[in-house]
Structures are given as structure tokens and as C-alpha cells.
Coordinates of C-alpha atoms in Angstrom, one line a residue:
Chain A
X8 CA 91.5 -17.1 44.0
X9 CA 92.1 -13.4 43.4
X10 CA 94.2 -14.2 40.4
X11 CA 91.4 -16.3 38.9
X12 CA 89.1 -13.3 39.3
X13 CA 91.7 -11.1 37.5
X14 CA 92.1 -13.6 34.7
X15 CA 88.3 -13.6 34.2
X16 CA 88.4 -9.8 34.3
X17 CA 91.2 -9.8 31.7
X18 CA 89.3 -12.0 29.2
X19 CA 86.0 -10.3 29.7
X20 CA 87.4 -6.9 29.1
X21 CA 89.5 -8.2 26.2
X22 CA 86.4 -9.5 24.4
X23 CA 84.4 -6.4 25.3
X24 CA 87.0 -3.8 24.2
X25 CA 88.0 -5.8 21.1
X26 CA 84.4 -5.8 19.9
X27 CA 84.3 -2.1 20.4
X28 CA 86.6 -1.8 17.4
X29 CA 89.5 -0.3 19.4
X30 CA 93.1 -0.9 18.2
X31 CA 94.1 -4.4 19.3
X32 CA 97.6 -3.2 20.4
X33 CA 96.0 -0.7 22.8
X34 CA 93.3 -3.0 24.1
X35 CA 95.9 -5.7 24.9
X36 CA 98.4 -3.2 26.4
X37 CA 96.0 -1.3 28.5
X38 CA 94.3 -4.4 29.9
X39 CA 97.7 -6.0 30.7
X40 CA 99.0 -2.8 32.4
X41 CA 95.9 -2.4 34.5
X42 CA 95.8 -6.1 35.5
X43 CA 99.5 -5.9 36.5
X44 CA 98.8 -3.0 38.8
X45 CA 95.8 -4.7 40.3
X46 CA 97.8 -7.9 40.9
X47 CA 101.2 -6.9 41.9
X48 CA 101.2 -3.1 42.2
X49 CA 102.7 -0.5 40.0
X50 CA 106.3 -1.5 40.5
X51 CA 105.7 -4.7 38.6
X52 CA 105.1 -2.7 35.4
X53 CA 108.9 -2.2 35.1
X54 CA 109.0 -5.7 33.7
X55 CA 106.6 -4.8 31.0
X56 CA 108.7 -1.8 30.0
X57 CA 111.9 -3.9 30.0
X58 CA 110.1 -6.4 27.7
X59 CA 109.3 -3.5 25.4
X60 CA 113.0 -2.4 25.3
X61 CA 113.8 -6.0 24.3
X62 CA 111.3 -5.9 21.5
X63 CA 112.8 -2.7 20.3
X64 CA 116.2 -4.2 19.7
X65 CA 115.2 -7.7 18.5
X66 CA 117.4 -8.7 15.5
X67 CA 114.8 -11.4 14.5
X68 CA 111.9 -9.0 14.4
X69 CA 113.9 -6.6 12.3
X70 CA 113.4 -9.1 9.5
X71 CA 109.8 -8.0 9.2
X72 CA 110.3 -4.5 7.8
X73 CA 113.1 -5.8 5.5
X74 CA 110.9 -8.4 3.9
X75 CA 108.0 -6.0 3.6
X76 CA 110.3 -3.5 1.9
X77 CA 111.6 -6.1 -0.5
X78 CA 108.0 -7.1 -1.4
X79 CA 106.9 -3.5 -1.8
X80 CA 109.8 -2.6 -4.1
X81 CA 109.3 -5.7 -6.2
X82 CA 105.6 -5.0 -6.5
X83 CA 106.2 -1.5 -7.7
X84 CA 108.8 -2.6 -10.3
X85 CA 106.2 -3.8 -12.9
X86 CA 107.4 -7.4 -12.7
X87 CA 103.9 -8.6 -12.1
X88 CA 102.7 -7.2 -15.4
X89 CA 105.6 -8.9 -17.3
X90 CA 104.8 -12.2 -15.5
X91 CA 101.2 -12.0 -16.4
X92 CA 102.0 -11.3 -20.0
X93 CA 104.3 -14.4 -20.1
X94 CA 101.6 -16.5 -18.5
X95 CA 99.0 -15.5 -21.0
X96 CA 101.2 -16.6 -23.9
X97 CA 102.0 -19.9 -22.4
X98 CA 98.6 -21.0 -21.1
X99 CA 96.5 -20.2 -24.2
X100 CA 96.1 -23.9 -25.1
X101 CA 95.3 -25.4 -21.7
X102 CA 91.8 -26.0 -20.4
X103 CA 91.2 -23.3 -17.9
X104 CA 94.6 -22.0 -18.7
X105 CA 94.1 -18.4 -17.5
X106 CA 92.8 -19.6 -14.1
X107 CA 95.7 -22.1 -13.7
X108 CA 98.1 -19.4 -14.8
X109 CA 96.7 -17.1 -12.2
X110 CA 97.5 -19.7 -9.5
X111 CA 101.0 -20.1 -11.0
X112 CA 101.6 -16.4 -10.9
X113 CA 100.2 -16.2 -7.3
X114 CA 102.7 -18.9 -6.4
X115 CA 105.6 -16.9 -7.8
X116 CA 104.3 -13.7 -6.2
X117 CA 104.0 -15.6 -2.9
X118 CA 107.7 -16.5 -3.1
X119 CA 108.6 -12.9 -4.0
X120 CA 106.4 -10.9 -1.7
X121 CA 104.1 -12.9 0.4
X122 CA 101.7 -10.0 0.7
X123 CA 98.2 -11.4 0.3
X124 CA 96.6 -8.1 -0.5
X125 CA 99.1 -7.3 -3.2
X126 CA 98.6 -10.6 -5.1
X127 CA 94.8 -10.4 -4.9
X128 CA 94.6 -6.8 -6.0
X129 CA 97.1 -7.4 -8.9
X130 CA 95.3 -10.5 -10.2
X131 CA 92.0 -8.7 -9.8
X132 CA 93.2 -6.0 -12.1
X133 CA 95.2 -8.1 -14.6
X134 CA 93.7 -11.6 -14.7
X135 CA 90.0 -11.0 -13.9
X136 CA 89.2 -8.8 -16.9
X137 CA 90.9 -11.1 -19.3
X138 CA 89.2 -14.2 -17.8
X139 CA 85.8 -12.6 -17.9
X140 CA 86.2 -11.3 -21.5
X141 CA 87.1 -14.9 -22.5
X142 CA 83.8 -16.0 -21.0
X143 CA 85.1 -17.8 -17.9
X144 CA 82.5 -18.8 -15.3
X145 CA 82.9 -15.9 -12.9
X146 CA 82.9 -17.8 -9.6
X147 CA 85.7 -20.0 -10.9
X148 CA 87.8 -17.0 -11.9
X149 CA 87.1 -15.2 -8.6
X150 CA 87.8 -18.3 -6.4
X151 CA 91.1 -18.9 -8.1
X152 CA 92.2 -15.3 -7.5
X153 CA 91.2 -15.4 -3.8
X154 CA 92.7 -18.8 -3.1
X155 CA 95.9 -18.2 -5.0
X156 CA 96.4 -14.9 -3.2
X157 CA 96.5 -16.5 0.2
X158 CA 99.4 -18.8 -0.8
X159 CA 101.7 -16.0 0.3
X160 CA 101.0 -16.8 3.9
X161 CA 102.7 -20.3 3.6
X162 CA 105.3 -19.9 0.9
X163 CA 108.5 -18.3 2.2
X164 CA 109.5 -15.6 2.8
X165 CA 106.3 -14.7 4.6
X166 CA 105.8 -12.2 7.4
X167 CA 103.2 -14.3 9.1
X168 CA 105.7 -17.2 9.2
X169 CA 108.4 -15.0 10.8
X170 CA 106.0 -13.8 13.5
X171 CA 105.0 -17.4 14.2
X172 CA 108.6 -18.6 14.3
X173 CA 109.7 -15.8 16.7
X174 CA 106.7 -16.3 19.0
X175 CA 107.1 -20.1 19.0
X176 CA 110.9 -19.8 19.3
X177 CA 111.6 -21.9 16.3
X178 CA 114.4 -21.0 13.8
X179 CA 113.0 -18.7 11.1
X180 CA 114.9 -20.6 8.4
X181 CA 113.4 -23.9 9.5
X182 CA 109.9 -22.5 9.6
X183 CA 110.4 -21.1 6.1
X184 CA 111.5 -24.5 4.9
X185 CA 108.5 -26.1 6.4
X186 CA 106.2 -23.9 4.3
X187 CA 107.6 -24.8 0.9
X188 CA 106.3 -28.3 0.3
X189 CA 102.8 -27.6 1.8
X190 CA 102.6 -24.4 -0.2
X191 CA 103.4 -26.2 -3.4
X192 CA 101.0 -29.0 -2.6
X193 CA 98.2 -26.4 -2.1
X194 CA 99.0 -24.6 -5.3
X195 CA 99.1 -27.9 -7.2
X196 CA 95.8 -29.0 -5.8
X197 CA 94.2 -25.7 -6.8
X198 CA 95.5 -26.2 -10.3
X199 CA 94.4 -29.8 -10.5
X200 CA 90.9 -28.8 -9.4
X201 CA 90.7 -26.2 -12.1
X202 CA 92.0 -28.6 -14.7
X203 CA 89.6 -31.3 -13.8
X204 CA 86.6 -29.1 -13.5
X205 CA 87.2 -27.4 -16.8
X206 CA 87.9 -30.7 -18.5
X207 CA 84.6 -32.1 -17.3
X208 CA 82.8 -28.9 -18.3
X209 CA 84.8 -26.9 -21.0
X210 CA 82.0 -24.3 -21.1
X211 CA 83.3 -23.0 -17.7
X212 CA 86.5 -21.8 -19.4
X213 CA 86.2 -21.3 -23.1
X214 CA 89.5 -21.5 -25.1
X215 CA 90.0 -18.7 -27.6
X216 CA 88.5 -19.7 -31.0
X217 CA 91.6 -19.0 -33.0
X218 CA 94.9 -19.7 -31.2
X219 CA 97.6 -17.6 -32.8
X220 CA 100.6 -19.6 -33.4
X221 CA 103.3 -17.8 -31.4
X222 CA 106.8 -18.7 -32.4
X223 CA 108.7 -20.6 -29.7
X224 CA 111.4 -17.9 -29.7
X225 CA 108.9 -15.2 -28.6
X226 CA 107.4 -17.6 -26.0
X227 CA 110.8 -18.3 -24.6
X228 CA 111.7 -14.6 -24.7
X229 CA 108.8 -13.8 -22.4
X230 CA 110.2 -16.1 -19.8
X231 CA 112.9 -13.4 -19.2
X232 CA 110.4 -11.8 -16.8
X233 CA 110.9 -14.8 -14.5
X234 CA 114.6 -14.4 -14.2
X235 CA 114.9 -11.4 -11.9
X236 CA 112.4 -12.5 -9.3
X237 CA 113.8 -16.0 -9.4
X238 CA 117.3 -14.6 -8.7
X239 CA 116.0 -12.5 -5.8
X240 CA 114.1 -15.3 -4.2
X241 CA 116.7 -18.0 -4.7
X242 CA 119.3 -15.6 -3.4
X243 CA 117.4 -14.9 -0.2
X244 CA 116.4 -18.5 0.6
X245 CA 119.7 -19.8 -0.6
X246 CA 121.8 -17.6 1.6
X247 CA 119.7 -18.6 4.6
X248 CA 120.0 -22.3 4.0
X249 CA 123.7 -22.3 3.1
X250 CA 124.3 -20.4 6.3
X251 CA 125.8 -17.4 4.6
X252 CA 123.4 -15.0 6.2
X253 CA 120.8 -14.8 9.0
X254 CA 117.2 -14.5 7.8
X255 CA 117.5 -10.8 8.7
X256 CA 120.7 -10.2 6.7
X257 CA 119.2 -12.3 3.8
X258 CA 116.2 -9.9 3.8
X259 CA 118.6 -6.9 3.4
X260 CA 120.2 -8.7 0.5
X261 CA 116.7 -9.3 -0.9
X262 CA 116.0 -5.5 -0.7
X263 CA 119.1 -4.9 -2.7
X264 CA 118.1 -7.5 -5.3
X265 CA 114.6 -6.0 -5.5
X266 CA 116.1 -2.5 -6.0
X267 CA 118.3 -3.9 -8.8
X268 CA 115.3 -5.5 -10.5
X269 CA 113.5 -2.2 -10.3
X270 CA 116.6 -0.6 -11.9
X271 CA 116.4 -3.1 -14.7
X272 CA 112.7 -2.4 -15.3
X273 CA 113.5 1.4 -15.1
X274 CA 111.1 1.9 -12.1
X275 CA 113.7 2.8 -9.6
X276 CA 113.3 6.4 -8.5
X277 CA 113.0 8.4 -5.3
X278 CA 109.2 8.6 -5.4
X279 CA 109.0 4.8 -5.6
X280 CA 111.5 4.3 -2.8
X281 CA 109.5 6.8 -0.6
X282 CA 106.2 5.0 -1.2
X283 CA 107.8 1.7 -0.5
X284 CA 109.2 3.1 2.8
X285 CA 105.7 4.4 3.7
X286 CA 104.1 1.0 3.1
X287 CA 106.9 -0.6 5.1
X288 CA 106.5 1.7 8.1
X289 CA 102.7 1.3 8.1
X290 CA 102.9 -2.5 8.2
X291 CA 105.8 -2.6 10.6
X292 CA 104.4 -0.1 13.1
X293 CA 101.1 -2.0 13.1
X294 CA 102.8 -5.4 13.8
X295 CA 105.3 -4.2 16.3
X296 CA 102.8 -2.1 18.4
X297 CA 100.6 -5.2 18.6
X298 CA 103.7 -7.1 19.6
X299 CA 104.3 -4.8 22.5
X300 CA 100.7 -5.0 23.7
X301 CA 100.4 -8.8 23.2
X302 CA 103.7 -9.5 25.0
X303 CA 102.5 -7.5 28.0
X304 CA 99.2 -9.3 27.9
X305 CA 100.7 -12.8 27.6
X306 CA 103.3 -12.2 30.3
X307 CA 100.5 -11.3 32.8
X308 CA 98.6 -14.4 31.6
X309 CA 101.6 -16.6 32.3
X310 CA 102.6 -14.9 35.5
X311 CA 99.1 -15.4 37.0
X312 CA 99.3 -19.1 36.4
X313 CA 96.7 -18.9 33.6
X314 CA 98.9 -21.0 31.3
X315 CA 99.5 -23.7 34.0
X316 CA 95.8 -23.9 34.8
X317 CA 95.0 -24.3 31.2
X318 CA 97.6 -27.1 30.8
X319 CA 96.1 -28.8 33.9
X320 CA 92.7 -28.4 32.5
X321 CA 93.7 -30.1 29.3
X322 CA 95.4 -32.8 31.3
X323 CA 92.2 -33.6 33.3
X324 CA 90.2 -33.8 30.2
X325 CA 91.9 -37.1 29.4
X326 CA 90.8 -36.7 25.8
X327 CA 92.7 -38.1 22.9
X328 CA 95.4 -35.8 21.8
X329 CA 93.9 -35.7 18.4
X330 CA 90.6 -34.4 19.8
X331 CA 92.5 -31.6 21.6
X332 CA 94.4 -30.8 18.4
X333 CA 91.1 -30.7 16.6
X334 CA 89.7 -28.3 19.1
X335 CA 92.7 -26.0 18.9
X336 CA 92.5 -25.9 15.1
X337 CA 88.8 -25.1 15.2
X338 CA 89.5 -22.3 17.7
X339 CA 92.1 -20.9 15.3
X340 CA 89.7 -21.1 12.3
X341 CA 87.0 -19.4 14.4
X342 CA 89.2 -16.6 15.6
X343 CA 90.4 -16.2 12.0
X344 CA 86.9 -15.1 11.1
X345 CA 87.3 -11.9 13.2
X346 CA 90.9 -11.3 14.0
X347 CA 94.1 -10.5 12.1
X348 CA 96.5 -13.4 11.8
X349 CA 99.3 -11.5 13.5
X350 CA 97.0 -10.9 16.5
X351 CA 96.0 -14.5 16.6
X352 CA 99.6 -15.7 16.6
X353 CA 100.8 -13.3 19.3
X354 CA 97.8 -14.3 21.5
X355 CA 97.2 -17.9 20.8
X356 CA 100.6 -19.4 20.1
X357 CA 102.1 -18.7 23.5
X358 CA 99.0 -20.3 25.0
X359 CA 98.7 -23.2 22.6
X360 CA 102.3 -24.2 22.2
X361 CA 102.8 -25.6 25.7
X362 CA 99.8 -27.7 25.0
X363 CA 101.2 -28.7 21.6
X364 CA 104.5 -29.7 23.3
X365 CA 102.8 -31.5 26.2
X366 CA 100.8 -33.6 23.6
X367 CA 104.1 -34.4 21.9
X368 CA 103.3 -32.7 18.6
X369 CA 105.9 -30.9 16.5
X370 CA 105.6 -27.0 16.9
X371 CA 106.9 -26.7 13.3
X372 CA 104.1 -28.9 12.0
X373 CA 101.6 -27.1 14.1
X374 CA 102.8 -23.8 12.6
X375 CA 102.0 -25.1 9.1
X376 CA 98.5 -26.2 10.2
X377 CA 98.1 -22.7 11.7
X378 CA 99.1 -21.1 8.4
X379 CA 96.5 -23.2 6.5
X380 CA 93.8 -22.1 9.0
X381 CA 94.9 -18.6 8.4
X382 CA 94.5 -19.1 4.6
X383 CA 90.9 -20.4 5.3
X384 CA 90.2 -17.3 7.3
X385 CA 91.4 -15.1 4.4
X386 CA 88.9 -16.4 2.0
X387 CA 85.9 -17.1 4.3
X388 CA 82.9 -14.8 4.1
X389 CA 81.9 -12.4 5.4
X390 CA 85.1 -11.1 6.9
X391 CA 87.9 -12.7 4.8
X392 CA 90.5 -10.1 3.8
X393 CA 90.8 -11.3 0.2
X394 CA 87.1 -10.7 -0.4
X395 CA 87.6 -7.0 0.6
X396 CA 90.6 -6.6 -1.6
X397 CA 88.7 -8.1 -4.5
X398 CA 85.6 -6.1 -3.9
X399 CA 87.5 -3.0 -4.7
X400 CA 88.3 -4.2 -8.3
X401 CA 85.1 -6.1 -9.2
X402 CA 83.3 -5.0 -12.3
X403 CA 79.8 -3.7 -11.6
X404 CA 77.9 -6.7 -13.1
X405 CA 79.5 -9.1 -10.7
X406 CA 78.1 -9.3 -7.2
X407 CA 80.0 -10.3 -4.1
X408 CA 77.7 -13.3 -3.9
X409 CA 79.6 -14.8 -6.9
X410 CA 82.9 -14.4 -5.1
X411 CA 81.4 -16.2 -2.1
X412 CA 80.2 -19.1 -4.3
X413 CA 83.6 -19.2 -6.0
X414 CA 85.7 -19.6 -2.8
X415 CA 83.7 -22.6 -1.5
X416 CA 85.5 -25.3 -3.5
X417 CA 88.9 -23.8 -2.7
X418 CA 87.9 -23.7 1.0
X419 CA 87.1 -27.4 0.8
X420 CA 90.5 -28.1 -0.8
X421 CA 92.1 -26.3 2.1
X422 CA 90.2 -28.4 4.6
X423 CA 91.3 -31.6 2.7
X424 CA 94.9 -30.5 2.6
X425 CA 94.8 -29.6 6.3
X426 CA 93.6 -33.1 7.1
X427 CA 96.2 -34.6 4.7
X428 CA 99.0 -32.8 6.7
X429 CA 97.4 -33.9 10.0
X430 CA 97.6 -37.5 8.8
X431 CA 101.0 -37.3 7.2
X432 CA 103.2 -34.9 9.2
X433 CA 106.2 -36.0 7.2
X434 CA 105.0 -34.0 4.3
X435 CA 105.6 -30.9 6.4
X436 CA 108.7 -31.9 8.4
X437 CA 110.7 -33.7 5.8
X438 CA 112.2 -30.7 4.0
X439 CA 113.2 -28.6 7.1
X440 CA 114.8 -31.7 8.7
X441 CA 116.6 -32.7 5.6
X442 CA 118.0 -29.1 5.2
X443 CA 119.0 -29.0 8.8
X444 CA 120.8 -32.4 8.5
X445 CA 122.5 -31.1 5.4
X446 CA 123.7 -28.0 7.1
X447 CA 125.4 -29.9 9.8
Chain B
X8 CA 91.6 23.5 20.3
X9 CA 91.2 22.3 16.8
X10 CA 94.3 24.2 15.8
X11 CA 96.4 22.4 18.4
X12 CA 94.9 19.1 17.3
X13 CA 95.9 19.9 13.7
X14 CA 99.4 20.9 14.8
X15 CA 99.8 17.5 16.7
X16 CA 98.7 15.6 13.6
X17 CA 101.0 17.6 11.4
X18 CA 103.9 16.9 13.7
X19 CA 103.2 13.2 13.8
X20 CA 102.8 13.1 10.1
X21 CA 106.2 14.8 9.7
X22 CA 107.8 12.4 12.2
X23 CA 106.3 9.4 10.3
X24 CA 107.8 10.9 7.1
X25 CA 111.2 11.1 8.6
X26 CA 111.2 7.8 10.4
X27 CA 110.2 5.8 7.3
X28 CA 113.6 6.5 5.7
X29 CA 115.4 4.8 8.6
X30 CA 114.6 1.5 7.0
X31 CA 117.1 2.3 4.3
X32 CA 119.7 3.0 6.9
X33 CA 119.0 -0.5 8.4
X34 CA 119.3 -2.1 4.9
X35 CA 122.6 -0.4 4.3
X36 CA 124.0 -1.4 7.7
X37 CA 123.0 -5.0 7.2
X38 CA 124.5 -5.1 3.7
X39 CA 127.7 -3.5 5.0
X40 CA 127.9 -6.2 7.6
X41 CA 127.4 -9.0 5.1
X42 CA 129.9 -7.4 2.7
X43 CA 132.6 -6.8 5.3
X44 CA 132.2 -10.4 6.6
X45 CA 132.6 -12.1 3.2
X46 CA 134.3 -9.6 0.9
X47 CA 136.7 -8.0 3.3
X48 CA 136.7 -10.9 5.8
X49 CA 136.4 -8.4 8.7
X50 CA 133.0 -8.4 10.4
X51 CA 132.2 -5.1 12.1
X52 CA 131.3 -5.0 15.7
X53 CA 129.0 -2.1 15.3
X54 CA 126.9 -2.4 12.1
X55 CA 124.3 -5.0 13.2
X56 CA 124.0 -3.5 16.6
X57 CA 123.5 0.0 15.3
X58 CA 120.8 -1.4 13.0
X59 CA 118.9 -2.9 16.0
X60 CA 119.3 0.4 17.8
X61 CA 117.6 2.2 14.9
X62 CA 114.9 -0.5 14.6
X63 CA 113.0 0.6 17.8
X64 CA 112.8 4.3 16.9
X65 CA 111.8 3.3 13.4
X66 CA 108.6 1.4 14.3
X67 CA 107.8 3.4 17.4
X68 CA 107.7 6.7 15.6
X69 CA 105.3 5.3 13.1
X70 CA 102.7 4.4 15.7
X71 CA 101.1 7.8 16.5
X72 CA 100.4 8.8 12.9
X73 CA 99.2 5.2 12.2
X74 CA 96.6 5.9 14.9
X75 CA 95.4 8.9 13.0
X76 CA 95.2 6.9 9.7
X77 CA 93.2 4.2 11.5
X78 CA 96.0 1.7 10.5
X79 CA 96.1 -0.3 13.7
X80 CA 94.5 -3.7 13.5
X81 CA 91.1 -3.8 15.1
X82 CA 88.1 -6.0 15.1
X83 CA 85.5 -4.0 13.2
X84 CA 82.8 -6.6 13.0
X85 CA 80.4 -4.6 15.2
X86 CA 81.8 -1.1 15.2
X87 CA 81.5 -1.1 11.4
X88 CA 77.7 -1.3 11.7
X89 CA 77.3 1.3 14.4
X90 CA 76.2 4.7 13.3
X91 CA 75.8 8.2 14.7
X92 CA 76.2 8.5 18.4
X93 CA 77.2 4.9 19.1
X94 CA 79.9 5.0 16.4
X95 CA 81.3 8.2 17.9
X96 CA 81.3 6.7 21.4
X97 CA 83.1 3.5 20.2
X98 CA 85.7 5.6 18.4
X99 CA 86.3 7.7 21.6
X100 CA 86.6 4.5 23.7
X101 CA 89.3 3.3 21.3
X102 CA 91.2 6.6 21.5
X103 CA 90.9 6.5 25.3
X104 CA 92.5 3.0 25.4
X105 CA 95.3 4.2 23.2
X106 CA 95.8 7.2 25.5
X107 CA 95.9 5.0 28.6
X108 CA 98.3 2.6 27.0
X109 CA 100.6 5.5 26.1
X110 CA 100.3 7.1 29.5
X111 CA 101.4 4.0 31.3
X112 CA 104.2 3.4 29.0
X113 CA 105.4 7.0 29.3
X114 CA 105.1 7.0 33.1
X115 CA 107.1 3.9 33.6
X116 CA 109.6 4.1 30.8
X117 CA 110.7 7.8 31.5
X118 CA 112.4 7.0 34.9
X119 CA 114.2 4.1 33.3
X120 CA 115.5 6.3 30.5
X121 CA 116.6 9.0 32.9
X122 CA 118.4 6.3 35.0
X123 CA 120.1 4.9 31.9
X124 CA 121.2 8.5 30.9
X125 CA 122.6 9.2 34.4
X126 CA 124.6 6.0 34.7
X127 CA 125.7 6.3 31.1
X128 CA 124.4 2.7 30.5
X129 CA 126.1 0.9 27.7
X130 CA 125.1 -2.4 25.9
X131 CA 128.1 -4.4 27.1
X132 CA 128.8 -5.6 23.6
X133 CA 132.1 -5.5 21.7
X134 CA 131.1 -2.1 20.4
X135 CA 129.6 -1.0 23.7
X136 CA 127.6 2.2 22.8
X137 CA 125.5 4.2 25.2
X138 CA 122.0 3.1 24.7
X139 CA 119.9 5.9 26.3
X140 CA 119.2 7.7 23.0
X141 CA 117.4 4.6 21.6
X142 CA 115.6 4.0 24.8
X143 CA 114.5 7.6 25.0
X144 CA 112.3 7.1 21.9
X145 CA 109.9 4.9 23.9
X146 CA 108.6 7.7 26.3
X147 CA 108.8 10.2 23.4
X148 CA 106.6 8.0 21.1
X149 CA 104.3 7.3 24.0
X150 CA 103.8 11.0 24.6
X151 CA 103.1 11.5 20.9
X152 CA 100.6 8.7 21.0
X153 CA 98.7 10.3 23.8
X154 CA 98.7 13.6 22.0
X155 CA 97.5 12.0 18.8
X156 CA 94.7 10.2 20.7
X157 CA 93.6 13.5 22.2
X158 CA 93.8 15.3 18.9
X159 CA 91.7 12.6 17.2
X160 CA 89.2 12.9 20.0
X161 CA 89.0 16.7 19.4
X162 CA 88.4 16.0 15.7
X163 CA 85.7 13.4 16.5
X164 CA 83.9 15.8 18.9
X165 CA 84.1 18.6 16.4
X166 CA 82.4 16.6 13.7
X167 CA 79.9 15.3 16.2
X168 CA 78.9 18.9 17.1
X169 CA 78.7 19.8 13.4
X170 CA 76.1 17.1 12.9

């Protein structure tokens, strides 16, 4: 009975302090420590500290700063500008070409960096002005940037994916593989939507009146900008799947590749490396301090029997497993409106995964569903991250209302794709299983 | 008071500035391991382990200054709308929680580190280094986190008085 009271205390204070705007890491940690003392006395806290020592030396978690560093260096090496230039040349003749090209670049950026904010901000600066000056319907342009930017969550290498894989105790490489096909399907659907919409109503995305005939040689030359990022990305993913390196080692190789690309574009210098290190430590400290707090919180939750009672509760419901899955997905979407993805993973995945397993669903597949709900959260007003990133670069004549209007169709596409993967799990699980079978 | 608070912030800023370079040490160690495994066909026992020992200090030392920058993830749905007194109180509550979290970590990790030092605890791996230096960063970072929370509270009270 007493442990039930303490569980209630834990969740009430979690909600109350979280809404106060305090750092999530400290809210979780402080509540967990206080509950531990109340339940089992101070000596039980030693376990929490030992957990923290474990976190400090985790080889898998070490992949996080390495991928962030790789992304940061690539982002600072002017590759994005070159990619954009190439895209503009190639997409001049297509309906809605600039918007489709934006999605294409976002897909490449997702595979290079997977940092949502970086992609949205870069496209907001590069693609938005040129789309607007061509007379594109602003909501279409804005929606494409927001939706494209979120592709980084699903397409590997992605930090959110790493955190999910570690928390769910799935291999990082397998989880990466699981994101590839769904990520490409999403990107393809966005492009198809833009193509169809602008074909039905060409006024939404006027083509330039005179298309300069650019010689093929020049057009091909511009593709050079694709070579470096492609080598880095293929090198990283390739070395994971051929078993040459662990995901963490592959990330270190990726950092080397990124530094070499920066050398080629003549952006490699000590100031840049210093800024990249600052970005990396900021993101890493944020994620790892939450990890410490969340692990303490979850271990108390599990030790008090909270996880078991939840499983029993789900069992007594006798609802169809699809209904329960639906409820879990809705909870994830709802939490995504307020909470950072990393926080949601660290809190919900340990609670949800036993249920997912008990219902005989694949945790790998559930992870992909989670990543899609995370993408919805990123573009949903009023608290979606991409909206804030984009707000910083909006020209004055465009209100945030136009951004809201622009993301609606893309949100609906995400819902449709989510349902598609629920109905056809093989779309998600085929590639990781094929790769795993191949490796054996 | 404000002088001390500024001093703490400057110290944490400096430590953040030092710790951030550790990531390049981790990169070099991991690359060294991959290279020695494939190019020289002689995997090292120590490179990956040393990297994991650096990893903890790397992210822990970033925490206190991140608190000052407001870089820790928070739900700001409500606190963003608060103004004046309410906003100041909410800010102080957040700092208090950070200080409590740091205090408990410090209180319980310090004895474990001292124990580890006294017994000369090693990692029992092939390389088998002593591990108290890496462990010692946890209480140290916790202490700095408490100090930074207090320093930020001083700053917050100061501006509150000025208004």
C-alpha cells in the first residue's frame, strides 16, 4: 500500500515540477532520490550512484557525442550551400521543383547530420527566400521545410534512434537499418504530395519564365558537392553493417571523414573545431544528465512494482492489442506536444516496452512508430521545435499562422504513413532482418 | 555575494571550455583502435577503455555551465508565460531542484570514490587501470552543479531586487 502512495507521490510531483519549467534532469533525479529514501532508506541510494557510474562508462552512449560532432563539423563545412546550389540547377524544370528539392536536400542532410534544427534553419535561410521570390505559395514552402527537417529523426545516423536503441536494448545498427526504408517512404510521400499539388494548381509554384539552358557538363559538375557527404555517410553505415566497426567506432571514423570534407572545402580551422566541440558538449551534457535522472527515476518505478502493476492493469483490460497499441501511440503523440523526444524515450520506453513485448509486437517496429510520432511532435503547433527554428528566419511579411497552415498536410501524411506501417510491419522490419541474415 | 557567484560561473565556464576538447581525445582513441585492429592487426587493450573513462568526465563537466546557459531540457509551456514574481519563484524552484539533485549525488558518490581510492580499485579488464580518477569527477561535478545553482539564485535575487 505504501509503495502505491509513493508511486502516486512520484507522478504528482513529476507533473507539478515539470510544469514549473525546471530542468527535466533535476526533476527526475531529485524525485527519484527522495522517493528512494522514503521507500528504502538512504543506503538504497548507493544503487542509483552505481547506475550513474555505469552511465559514465557506457561505450554505446559514447556514440552520441561522436555523431553530434560529425554533424556539427559537416554543417560548418559549407557543404549545405553547395548542395543547395546543385539542387537549384537540377530542379528548375520540375513542377514545385524548389520545394521537392528542399525535401531532397533535407533527406541528404538527415543522413549526414540528423540534427533537425540544423536542417530547418539552413533551409529557412537558403531555400525559403528563393522559393518566395519565385512566387511560391508560402504555406507550401514553409510546410516542406518543417516536414523535411524532421526526417533526421528517422534516417540514420540519428541521435534519437541511438537513445531509443540503448534504452530498448536493441542493437544500434539494427535500429539504424529499421529507419532507412520508412525514412525514404516519408520523404517520397512528401515529394509526391508536392508534385501532385503543384501539378493540379501550377500557380502555387510558378516556374521561372525563362529557363536558362545550362549545359549538362555544368549540371554534372555541380553534383560533385554530393560526393563528400555520400562517402562519409556510406563509410559510417557501411562499416557498421559489414561488421568492421561498432556504431561508436564508426562514428569516430565519421568525424574523421567530416574533418576531411571540411579540409577539402577549406573550412577546417581551430575556431571551427572549437565551436563544433562546444555544440557537442552542450547537446551531450543535456542528454546524459537527463539519462542519469531518468535512469534513477525508472529504477525506482520498476523496484516499487509500478511496472508490474501496469502490466497487470493492461492484462485485466482484455482489450485488443491493437487498441492498447493505439493508446500508447496517442500518449506518445500527446507527450510530444510538451516534452523533448529524449525525455520521452527515457521515461516511456522502459515503461512501454514490457507491454509491447507482452502484446507480442516487435520493439524494433515500435521504435519506428515512435520516431514518426516524434516527427509529428516536431511540426505540431504550438510547441513544435521546427516552428521555433523557422520563426527565427521568417521574413516580416509572413506570419507564424502561415507556417501552421503549411504543416497541416504534412502532418496528415505522417499520420497516413504511421497507419501504413502499423498495417504492414514488414516495410519496417524487412531491411534490418535482411541485413542481419546477411551478416551471419 | 555577487562576486562569488560571478567567480563560480567563470570557473564553470572555464571547465566547460576545457572539457569540450576531450571529445577529440575520444575520437583519436577510437580511431587509433580501429587503425591498430585493421592496419596493424594488433588491437590495443587500452584505447577503447581509456575513451570510456574520458567520456564520463567529458559530459559531467559540461552540466554545471549548461545550467547557467539554461541549456537543460525543460517543459516551458507554463513558465514561459509567467512574469515578474511568479517567473522568479519558478526559476528559483528549478535551481533548488538542481541543487538537491547535486547534493544527493555528492553525498552518496563521495564515500564510494574514497573507498575506490583506498582499495586502489581497478577495472578488472585486460588493461586494468585504477578507476578512481574517473569516478572522482562525479562528486566534483555535483559540487560544481550545486555551486552554480546557488550562483544563479544569487543572480536571480539580485535582478529581482533591482526591479
